[in-house]
Amino acid sequence: DVLPNGTLISGYDDGHVQMWRRGQMVKDIKHTSGGVDHVLTFPSLNVDDPGFITAGSGTICIWTEEGHRLLEFGSFPGTSPASIATGSIIGHGNMRYLASCYRVTRQGDPSQFRLAPQNEQERRRRAAAELQESIIQSNLLQASKYVKVWFYGDNLNGVFSEETITPDNFEAVAPTTHLANLNGQLVCGDSWGCIRIFQWTA
């Protein structure tokens, strides 16, 4: 993505984030130990505001326009940001937002329950392990349907305020896969092809 001052921001699989101006690299910074999946500018109003966002490998990082890390947000365990969006909220002063949805990255072990239990103790252990795995998978599926939103503005004293959008009925919605900003509204698309639009209220 490109900052208002013309600086090009690029993210790489090795976790490096490079900043370019007039064809010259001016800074090389590190997102995390993993790769960068998303780079997005933040709607800044002055030099002290966040400048851009990087996301990937289970982490969201917020940077100044000069490439100084301001904040870092972790994802739900076993997930990573699938899509991010930023925007200015019309009619709410200088309030802006950052939103993220999540994809499941935890890899299950296909051979975890391959061996049949040989006695009652092993059967109980296997039943407990299967229940635990079922709970983990259920929690991951729910996390993929959440959308986290961070609000930023002068009335928040320069601090990001976090909220989570949760479905009224988890069974009735699919995992959220894409986010976009539309005139200050948050647009969420899911794996069933459905689109939800959220308009912020005071």
PDB file of C-alpha atoms in Angstrom:
ATOM      1  CA  ASP A   1       0.000   0.000   0.000  1.00  0.00           C
ATOM      2  CA  VAL A   2       1.048   3.647  -0.361  1.00  0.00           C
ATOM      3  CA  LEU A   3       1.132   6.266   2.415  1.00  0.00           C
ATOM      4  CA  PRO A   4      -0.126   9.826   1.775  1.00  0.00           C
ATOM      5  CA  ASN A   5       3.505  11.015   1.627  1.00  0.00           C
ATOM      6  CA  GLY A   6       4.171   8.655  -1.290  1.00  0.00           C
ATOM      7  CA  THR A   7       6.012   5.965   0.670  1.00  0.00           C
ATOM      8  CA  LEU A   8       5.350   2.465  -0.668  1.00  0.00           C
ATOM      9  CA  ILE A   9       4.965  -0.262   1.981  1.00  0.00           C
ATOM     10  CA  SER A  10       5.615  -3.884   1.022  1.00  0.00           C
ATOM     11  CA  GLY A  11       5.424  -7.007   3.201  1.00  0.00           C
ATOM     12  CA  TYR A  12       7.189 -10.340   2.660  1.00  0.00           C
ATOM     13  CA  ASP A  13       6.914 -14.004   3.615  1.00  0.00           C
ATOM     14  CA  ASP A  14       9.946 -13.767   5.895  1.00  0.00           C
ATOM     15  CA  GLY A  15       8.240 -11.138   8.080  1.00  0.00           C
ATOM     16  CA  HIS A  16      10.182  -8.157   6.742  1.00  0.00           C
ATOM     17  CA  VAL A  17       8.384  -4.930   5.866  1.00  0.00           C
ATOM     18  CA  GLN A  18      10.149  -2.549   3.522  1.00  0.00           C
ATOM     19  CA  MET A  19       9.464   1.151   2.979  1.00  0.00           C
ATOM     20  CA  TRP A  20      10.301   2.698  -0.407  1.00  0.00           C
ATOM     21  CA  ARG A  21      10.478   6.294  -1.616  1.00  0.00           C
ATOM     22  CA  ARG A  22      11.324   7.334  -5.172  1.00  0.00           C
ATOM     23  CA  GLY A  23      12.524   3.837  -5.963  1.00  0.00           C
ATOM     24  CA  GLN A  24      14.894   3.671  -2.983  1.00  0.00           C
ATOM     25  CA  MET A  25      14.395   1.521   0.116  1.00  0.00           C
ATOM     26  CA  VAL A  26      14.475   3.832   3.141  1.00  0.00           C
ATOM     27  CA  LYS A  27      13.690   1.347   5.905  1.00  0.00           C
ATOM     28  CA  ASP A  28      13.496  -2.390   6.554  1.00  0.00           C
ATOM     29  CA  ILE A  29      11.518  -3.395   9.646  1.00  0.00           C
ATOM     30  CA  LYS A  30      10.268  -6.712  11.042  1.00  0.00           C
ATOM     31  CA  HIS A  31       6.599  -7.578  11.482  1.00  0.00           C
ATOM     32  CA  THR A  32       7.050 -10.842  13.394  1.00  0.00           C
ATOM     33  CA  SER A  33       9.025 -14.039  13.000  1.00  0.00           C
ATOM     34  CA  GLY A  34       6.432 -15.195  10.451  1.00  0.00           C
ATOM     35  CA  GLY A  35       5.204 -13.824   7.145  1.00  0.00           C
ATOM     36  CA  VAL A  36       3.209 -10.707   6.302  1.00  0.00           C
ATOM     37  CA  ASP A  37      -0.130 -11.376   4.606  1.00  0.00           C
ATOM     38  CA  HIS A  38      -1.623  -7.872   4.631  1.00  0.00           C
ATOM     39  CA  VAL A  39      -0.381  -4.272   4.481  1.00  0.00           C
ATOM     40  CA  LEU A  40      -2.878  -1.422   4.727  1.00  0.00           C
ATOM     41  CA  THR A  41      -2.612   2.322   5.348  1.00  0.00           C
ATOM     42  CA  PHE A  42      -4.462   3.830   8.302  1.00  0.00           C
ATOM     43  CA  PRO A  43      -6.462   7.054   7.789  1.00  0.00           C
ATOM     44  CA  SER A  44      -4.071   9.417   9.599  1.00  0.00           C
ATOM     45  CA  LEU A  45      -4.914  13.019  10.393  1.00  0.00           C
ATOM     46  CA  ASN A  46      -1.525  14.096  11.795  1.00  0.00           C
ATOM     47  CA  VAL A  47       2.038  12.828  12.169  1.00  0.00           C
ATOM     48  CA  ASP A  48       1.345  11.363  15.614  1.00  0.00           C
ATOM     49  CA  ASP A  49      -1.406   9.066  14.311  1.00  0.00           C
ATOM     50  CA  PRO A  50      -0.848   5.454  13.237  1.00  0.00           C
ATOM     51  CA  GLY A  51       0.348   5.340   9.638  1.00  0.00           C
ATOM     52  CA  PHE A  52      -0.096   1.764   8.461  1.00  0.00           C
ATOM     53  CA  ILE A  53      -1.020  -1.757   9.532  1.00  0.00           C
ATOM     54  CA  THR A  54       0.678  -5.094   8.895  1.00  0.00           C
ATOM     55  CA  ALA A  55      -0.989  -8.439   9.583  1.00  0.00           C
ATOM     56  CA  GLY A  56       0.026 -12.071   9.393  1.00  0.00           C
ATOM     57  CA  SER A  57       1.324 -15.034  11.402  1.00  0.00           C
ATOM     58  CA  GLY A  58      -1.263 -14.508  14.132  1.00  0.00           C
ATOM     59  CA  THR A  59      -0.364 -10.853  14.734  1.00  0.00           C
ATOM     60  CA  ILE A  60      -1.508  -7.350  13.786  1.00  0.00           C
ATOM     61  CA  CYS A  61       1.090  -4.570  14.097  1.00  0.00           C
ATOM     62  CA  ILE A  62       0.395  -0.840  14.013  1.00  0.00           C
ATOM     63  CA  TRP A  63       3.155   1.491  12.807  1.00  0.00           C
ATOM     64  CA  THR A  64       3.829   5.206  12.447  1.00  0.00           C
ATOM     65  CA  GLU A  65       4.439   6.634   8.984  1.00  0.00           C
ATOM     66  CA  GLU A  66       8.170   6.495   9.767  1.00  0.00           C
ATOM     67  CA  GLY A  67       8.075   2.768  10.549  1.00  0.00           C
ATOM     68  CA  HIS A  68       8.079   2.812  14.344  1.00  0.00           C
ATOM     69  CA  ARG A  69       5.982   0.079  15.947  1.00  0.00           C
ATOM     70  CA  LEU A  70       3.194   1.503  18.123  1.00  0.00           C
ATOM     71  CA  LEU A  71       1.107  -1.518  19.058  1.00  0.00           C
ATOM     72  CA  GLU A  72       0.755  -5.230  18.497  1.00  0.00           C
ATOM     73  CA  PHE A  73      -2.447  -7.284  18.735  1.00  0.00           C
ATOM     74  CA  GLY A  74      -2.484 -11.069  18.880  1.00  0.00           C
ATOM     75  CA  SER A  75      -5.086 -13.229  17.143  1.00  0.00           C
ATOM     76  CA  PHE A  76      -7.285 -15.876  18.710  1.00  0.00           C
ATOM     77  CA  PRO A  77      -5.102 -18.936  19.482  1.00  0.00           C
ATOM     78  CA  GLY A  78      -4.833 -21.145  16.386  1.00  0.00           C
ATOM     79  CA  THR A  79      -5.866 -18.369  13.973  1.00  0.00           C
ATOM     80  CA  SER A  80      -4.346 -15.571  11.896  1.00  0.00           C
ATOM     81  CA  PRO A  81      -5.852 -12.456  10.275  1.00  0.00           C
ATOM     82  CA  ALA A  82      -7.696 -13.452   7.096  1.00  0.00           C
ATOM     83  CA  SER A  83      -8.514  -9.888   6.055  1.00  0.00           C
ATOM     84  CA  ILE A  84      -8.221  -6.381   7.494  1.00  0.00           C
ATOM     85  CA  ALA A  85      -9.940  -3.077   6.769  1.00  0.00           C
ATOM     86  CA  THR A  86      -9.554   0.517   7.933  1.00  0.00           C
ATOM     87  CA  GLY A  87     -11.763   3.553   7.522  1.00  0.00           C
ATOM     88  CA  SER A  88     -12.944   6.925   8.816  1.00  0.00           C
ATOM     89  CA  ILE A  89     -16.371   6.879  10.463  1.00  0.00           C
ATOM     90  CA  ILE A  90     -18.500   9.590   8.875  1.00  0.00           C
ATOM     91  CA  GLY A  91     -20.424  11.775  11.309  1.00  0.00           C
ATOM     92  CA  HIS A  92     -18.341  10.814  14.342  1.00  0.00           C
ATOM     93  CA  GLY A  93     -15.696  13.536  14.399  1.00  0.00           C
ATOM     94  CA  ASN A  94     -12.255  12.117  13.706  1.00  0.00           C
ATOM     95  CA  MET A  95     -13.131   8.557  14.764  1.00  0.00           C
ATOM     96  CA  ARG A  96     -11.447   5.858  12.694  1.00  0.00           C
ATOM     97  CA  TYR A  97     -11.383   2.076  12.870  1.00  0.00           C
ATOM     98  CA  LEU A  98      -9.340  -1.018  12.151  1.00  0.00           C
ATOM     99  CA  ALA A  99     -11.119  -4.359  11.677  1.00  0.00           C
ATOM    100  CA  SER A 100      -9.914  -7.935  11.278  1.00  0.00           C
ATOM    101  CA  CYS A 101     -11.466 -11.327  10.626  1.00  0.00           C
ATOM    102  CA  TYR A 102      -9.634 -14.608  11.172  1.00  0.00           C
ATOM    103  CA  ARG A 103      -8.816 -17.873   9.461  1.00  0.00           C
ATOM    104  CA  VAL A 104      -7.975 -21.104  11.259  1.00  0.00           C
ATOM    105  CA  THR A 105      -4.272 -22.001  11.069  1.00  0.00           C
ATOM    106  CA  ARG A 106      -4.085 -24.773  13.663  1.00  0.00           C
ATOM    107  CA  GLN A 107      -3.222 -28.061  12.004  1.00  0.00           C
ATOM    108  CA  GLY A 108      -4.879 -31.139  13.464  1.00  0.00           C
ATOM    109  CA  ASP A 109      -3.029 -34.445  13.783  1.00  0.00           C
ATOM    110  CA  PRO A 110      -4.729 -36.972  11.438  1.00  0.00           C
ATOM    111  CA  SER A 111      -3.096 -39.882  13.275  1.00  0.00           C
ATOM    112  CA  GLN A 112      -4.004 -38.637  16.741  1.00  0.00           C
ATOM    113  CA  PHE A 113      -6.736 -41.227  17.211  1.00  0.00           C
ATOM    114  CA  ARG A 114      -5.436 -43.861  14.808  1.00  0.00           C
ATOM    115  CA  LEU A 115      -4.626 -46.532  17.404  1.00  0.00           C
ATOM    116  CA  ALA A 116      -7.566 -48.325  19.004  1.00  0.00           C
ATOM    117  CA  PRO A 117      -7.619 -48.314  22.834  1.00  0.00           C
ATOM    118  CA  GLN A 118      -6.705 -51.666  24.370  1.00  0.00           C
ATOM    119  CA  ASN A 119      -8.263 -51.318  27.809  1.00  0.00           C
ATOM    120  CA  GLU A 120     -10.729 -49.244  29.810  1.00  0.00           C
ATOM    121  CA  GLN A 121      -8.118 -46.733  30.971  1.00  0.00           C
ATOM    122  CA  GLU A 122      -7.009 -46.082  27.402  1.00  0.00           C
ATOM    123  CA  ARG A 123     -10.652 -45.770  26.302  1.00  0.00           C
ATOM    124  CA  ARG A 124     -11.258 -43.116  28.968  1.00  0.00           C
ATOM    125  CA  ARG A 125      -8.129 -41.217  27.966  1.00  0.00           C
ATOM    126  CA  ARG A 126      -9.135 -41.348  24.312  1.00  0.00           C
ATOM    127  CA  ALA A 127     -12.687 -40.177  25.088  1.00  0.00           C
ATOM    128  CA  ALA A 128     -11.274 -37.234  27.061  1.00  0.00           C
ATOM    129  CA  ALA A 129      -8.838 -36.362  24.253  1.00  0.00           C
ATOM    130  CA  GLU A 130     -11.586 -36.556  21.611  1.00  0.00           C
ATOM    131  CA  LEU A 131     -13.800 -34.273  23.730  1.00  0.00           C
ATOM    132  CA  GLN A 132     -10.975 -31.781  24.144  1.00  0.00           C
ATOM    133  CA  GLU A 133     -10.257 -31.794  20.394  1.00  0.00           C
ATOM    134  CA  SER A 134     -13.958 -31.303  19.654  1.00  0.00           C
ATOM    135  CA  ILE A 135     -14.059 -28.265  21.966  1.00  0.00           C
ATOM    136  CA  ILE A 136     -10.935 -26.804  20.337  1.00  0.00           C
ATOM    137  CA  GLN A 137     -12.388 -27.233  16.845  1.00  0.00           C
ATOM    138  CA  SER A 138     -15.676 -25.656  17.937  1.00  0.00           C
ATOM    139  CA  ASN A 139     -13.857 -22.664  19.437  1.00  0.00           C
ATOM    140  CA  LEU A 140     -11.793 -22.235  16.267  1.00  0.00           C
ATOM    141  CA  LEU A 141     -14.911 -22.308  14.107  1.00  0.00           C
ATOM    142  CA  GLN A 142     -16.494 -19.644  16.296  1.00  0.00           C
ATOM    143  CA  ALA A 143     -13.345 -17.494  16.118  1.00  0.00           C
ATOM    144  CA  SER A 144     -13.503 -17.615  12.301  1.00  0.00           C
ATOM    145  CA  LYS A 145     -16.952 -16.014  12.518  1.00  0.00           C
ATOM    146  CA  TYR A 146     -15.861 -13.147  14.780  1.00  0.00           C
ATOM    147  CA  VAL A 147     -14.786  -9.725  13.569  1.00  0.00           C
ATOM    148  CA  LYS A 148     -12.603  -7.665  15.880  1.00  0.00           C
ATOM    149  CA  VAL A 149     -12.790  -3.885  15.600  1.00  0.00           C
ATOM    150  CA  TRP A 150     -10.474  -1.290  17.142  1.00  0.00           C
ATOM    151  CA  PHE A 151     -11.641   2.346  17.284  1.00  0.00           C
ATOM    152  CA  TYR A 152      -9.264   5.307  17.381  1.00  0.00           C
ATOM    153  CA  GLY A 153      -9.921   9.015  17.866  1.00  0.00           C
ATOM    154  CA  ASP A 154      -9.225  12.084  19.991  1.00  0.00           C
ATOM    155  CA  ASN A 155     -12.046  11.275  22.402  1.00  0.00           C
ATOM    156  CA  LEU A 156     -10.258   7.979  23.160  1.00  0.00           C
ATOM    157  CA  ASN A 157      -7.064   9.861  24.092  1.00  0.00           C
ATOM    158  CA  GLY A 158      -5.030   8.223  21.358  1.00  0.00           C
ATOM    159  CA  VAL A 159      -5.834   4.712  22.603  1.00  0.00           C
ATOM    160  CA  PHE A 160      -7.380   1.926  20.524  1.00  0.00           C
ATOM    161  CA  SER A 161     -10.705   0.742  21.986  1.00  0.00           C
ATOM    162  CA  GLU A 162     -11.467  -2.903  21.106  1.00  0.00           C
ATOM    163  CA  GLU A 163     -14.846  -4.488  20.389  1.00  0.00           C
ATOM    164  CA  THR A 164     -15.824  -7.877  18.938  1.00  0.00           C
ATOM    165  CA  ILE A 165     -18.705  -8.371  16.508  1.00  0.00           C
ATOM    166  CA  THR A 166     -20.277 -11.751  17.254  1.00  0.00           C
ATOM    167  CA  PRO A 167     -23.110 -13.399  15.301  1.00  0.00           C
ATOM    168  CA  ASP A 168     -26.498 -13.676  16.988  1.00  0.00           C
ATOM    169  CA  ASN A 169     -26.636 -17.291  15.799  1.00  0.00           C
ATOM    170  CA  PHE A 170     -23.332 -19.030  15.069  1.00  0.00           C
ATOM    171  CA  GLU A 171     -25.078 -21.833  13.181  1.00  0.00           C
ATOM    172  CA  ALA A 172     -26.695 -19.368  10.765  1.00  0.00           C
ATOM    173  CA  VAL A 173     -23.503 -17.714   9.517  1.00  0.00           C
ATOM    174  CA  ALA A 174     -20.343 -18.876   7.753  1.00  0.00           C
ATOM    175  CA  PRO A 175     -16.729 -17.931   8.547  1.00  0.00           C
ATOM    176  CA  THR A 176     -15.936 -14.338   7.606  1.00  0.00           C
ATOM    177  CA  THR A 177     -13.307 -14.274   4.859  1.00  0.00           C
ATOM    178  CA  HIS A 178     -13.077 -10.686   3.537  1.00  0.00           C
ATOM    179  CA  LEU A 179     -13.461  -7.168   4.929  1.00  0.00           C
ATOM    180  CA  ALA A 180     -13.720  -3.821   3.153  1.00  0.00           C
ATOM    181  CA  ASN A 181     -14.484  -0.211   3.957  1.00  0.00           C
ATOM    182  CA  LEU A 182     -17.380   1.453   2.139  1.00  0.00           C
ATOM    183  CA  ASN A 183     -17.878   5.136   2.931  1.00  0.00           C
ATOM    184  CA  GLY A 184     -16.992   4.562   6.569  1.00  0.00           C
ATOM    185  CA  GLN A 185     -19.079   1.406   6.872  1.00  0.00           C
ATOM    186  CA  LEU A 186     -17.595  -2.045   7.448  1.00  0.00           C
ATOM    187  CA  VAL A 187     -18.448  -4.629   4.785  1.00  0.00           C
ATOM    188  CA  CYS A 188     -18.004  -8.309   5.736  1.00  0.00           C
ATOM    189  CA  GLY A 189     -18.116 -11.167   3.229  1.00  0.00           C
ATOM    190  CA  ASP A 190     -18.251 -14.828   4.238  1.00  0.00           C
ATOM    191  CA  SER A 191     -17.519 -18.221   2.693  1.00  0.00           C
ATOM    192  CA  TRP A 192     -21.197 -18.702   1.761  1.00  0.00           C
ATOM    193  CA  GLY A 193     -21.104 -15.579  -0.405  1.00  0.00           C
ATOM    194  CA  CYS A 194     -23.175 -13.502   2.029  1.00  0.00           C
ATOM    195  CA  ILE A 195     -22.379  -9.841   2.682  1.00  0.00           C
ATOM    196  CA  ARG A 196     -23.102  -7.927   5.891  1.00  0.00           C
ATOM    197  CA  ILE A 197     -22.703  -4.146   6.215  1.00  0.00           C
ATOM    198  CA  PHE A 198     -22.213  -2.515   9.597  1.00  0.00           C
ATOM    199  CA  GLN A 199     -23.012   1.149  10.154  1.00  0.00           C
ATOM    200  CA  TRP A 200     -21.517   2.596  13.318  1.00  0.00           C
ATOM    201  CA  THR A 201     -23.709   4.277  15.931  1.00  0.00           C
ATOM    202  CA  ALA A 202     -22.737   6.739  18.647  1.00  0.00           C
TER     203      ALA A 202
END
